[in-house]
Short mmCIF file of C-alpha atoms and ligand atoms in Angstrom, two decimals:
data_model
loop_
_atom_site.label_atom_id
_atom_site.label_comp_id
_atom_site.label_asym_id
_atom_site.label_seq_id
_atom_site.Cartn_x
_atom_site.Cartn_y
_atom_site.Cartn_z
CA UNK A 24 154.65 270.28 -14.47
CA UNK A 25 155.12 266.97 -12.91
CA UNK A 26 154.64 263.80 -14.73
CA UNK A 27 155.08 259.91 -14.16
CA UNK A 28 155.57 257.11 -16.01
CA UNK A 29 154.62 253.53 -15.06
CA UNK A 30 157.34 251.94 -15.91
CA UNK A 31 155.17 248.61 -15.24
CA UNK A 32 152.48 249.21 -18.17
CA UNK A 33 155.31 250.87 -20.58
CA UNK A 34 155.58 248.85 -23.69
CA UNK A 35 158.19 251.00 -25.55
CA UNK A 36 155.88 252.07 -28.11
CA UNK A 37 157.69 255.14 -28.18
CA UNK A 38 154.03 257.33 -29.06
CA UNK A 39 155.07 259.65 -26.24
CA UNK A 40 159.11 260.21 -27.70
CA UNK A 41 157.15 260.44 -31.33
CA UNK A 42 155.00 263.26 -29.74
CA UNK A 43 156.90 264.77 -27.26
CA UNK A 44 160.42 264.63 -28.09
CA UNK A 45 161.72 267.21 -25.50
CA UNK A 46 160.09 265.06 -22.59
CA UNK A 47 160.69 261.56 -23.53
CA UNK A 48 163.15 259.59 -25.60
CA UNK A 49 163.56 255.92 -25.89
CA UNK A 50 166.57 254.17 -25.01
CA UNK A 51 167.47 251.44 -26.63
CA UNK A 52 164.48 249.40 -28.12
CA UNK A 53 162.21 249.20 -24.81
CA UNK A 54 163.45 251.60 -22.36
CA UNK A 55 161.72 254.90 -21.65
CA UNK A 56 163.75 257.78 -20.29
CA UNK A 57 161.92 261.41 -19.76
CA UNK A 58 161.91 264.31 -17.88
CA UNK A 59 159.53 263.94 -14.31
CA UNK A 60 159.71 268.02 -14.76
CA UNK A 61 158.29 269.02 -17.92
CA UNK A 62 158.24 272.48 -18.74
CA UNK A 63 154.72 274.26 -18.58
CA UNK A 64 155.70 275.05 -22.22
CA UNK A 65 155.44 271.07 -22.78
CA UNK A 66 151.75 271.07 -21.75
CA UNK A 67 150.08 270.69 -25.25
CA UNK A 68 152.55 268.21 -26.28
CA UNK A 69 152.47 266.64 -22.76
CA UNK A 70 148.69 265.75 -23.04
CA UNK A 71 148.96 265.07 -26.56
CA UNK A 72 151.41 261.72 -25.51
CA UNK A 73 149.28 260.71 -22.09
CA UNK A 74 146.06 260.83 -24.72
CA UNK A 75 147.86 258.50 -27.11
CA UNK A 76 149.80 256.28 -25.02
CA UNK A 77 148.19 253.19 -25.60
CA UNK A 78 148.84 251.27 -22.17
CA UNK A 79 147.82 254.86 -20.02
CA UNK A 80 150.58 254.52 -18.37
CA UNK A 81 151.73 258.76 -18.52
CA UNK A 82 150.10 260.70 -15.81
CA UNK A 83 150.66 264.18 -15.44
CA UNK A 84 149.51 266.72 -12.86
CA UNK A 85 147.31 269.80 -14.00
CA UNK A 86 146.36 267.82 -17.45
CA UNK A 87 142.89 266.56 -16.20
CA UNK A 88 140.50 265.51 -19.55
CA UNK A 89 143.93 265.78 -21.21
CA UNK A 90 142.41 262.32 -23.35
CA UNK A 91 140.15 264.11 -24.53
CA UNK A 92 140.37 266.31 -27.47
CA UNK A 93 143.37 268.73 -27.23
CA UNK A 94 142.86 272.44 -26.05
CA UNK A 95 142.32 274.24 -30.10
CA UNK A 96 140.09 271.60 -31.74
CA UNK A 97 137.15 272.87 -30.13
CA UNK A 98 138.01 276.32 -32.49
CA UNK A 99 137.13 274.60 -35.46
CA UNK A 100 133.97 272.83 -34.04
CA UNK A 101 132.61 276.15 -32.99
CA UNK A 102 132.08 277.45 -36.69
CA UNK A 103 129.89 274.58 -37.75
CA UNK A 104 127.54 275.94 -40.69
S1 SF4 B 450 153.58 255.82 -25.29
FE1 SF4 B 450 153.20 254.79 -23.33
S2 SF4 B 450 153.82 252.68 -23.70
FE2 SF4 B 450 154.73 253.93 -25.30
S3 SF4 B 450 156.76 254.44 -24.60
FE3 SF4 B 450 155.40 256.10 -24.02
S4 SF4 B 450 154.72 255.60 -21.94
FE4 SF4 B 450 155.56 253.74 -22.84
#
């Protein structure tokens, strides 16, 4: 899975390392480094970090509505009594 990073809009608020430490890491105190390869194994934790990047700056291919709720929520809202 292909991803990019606008290095531009990054702010270093390291949400993406937080949630998807085998893609991204921060180096130092404001540089991102991460993997433009993600494995398809990644994907949940992939769309987790472009949903809660704060600047939008991740975008990913194949993760289309990823900002919206994550793939498994909609379990729970399905058994509404
Ligand atoms: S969450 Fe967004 S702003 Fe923060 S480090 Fe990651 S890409 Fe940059």
């Amino acid at each position: 899975m292909r991803l990019v990073v606008d290095l531009n809009k990054c702010q270093g608020y390291a949400q993406c390392a937080f949630l998807a430490p085998d893609v991204f890491a921060m180096h130092g105190d404001e540089s991102l480094i991460y993997n433009p390869r993600a494995d398809e194994e990644q994907r949940e934790r992939l769309a987790r970090a472009v949903a809660a990047c704060p600047v939008q700056a991740i975008t990913a291919d194949g993760l289309d509505g990823a900002r919206g709720p994550v793939a498994g929520s909609a379990r729970e809202a399905s058994d509404g009594r």
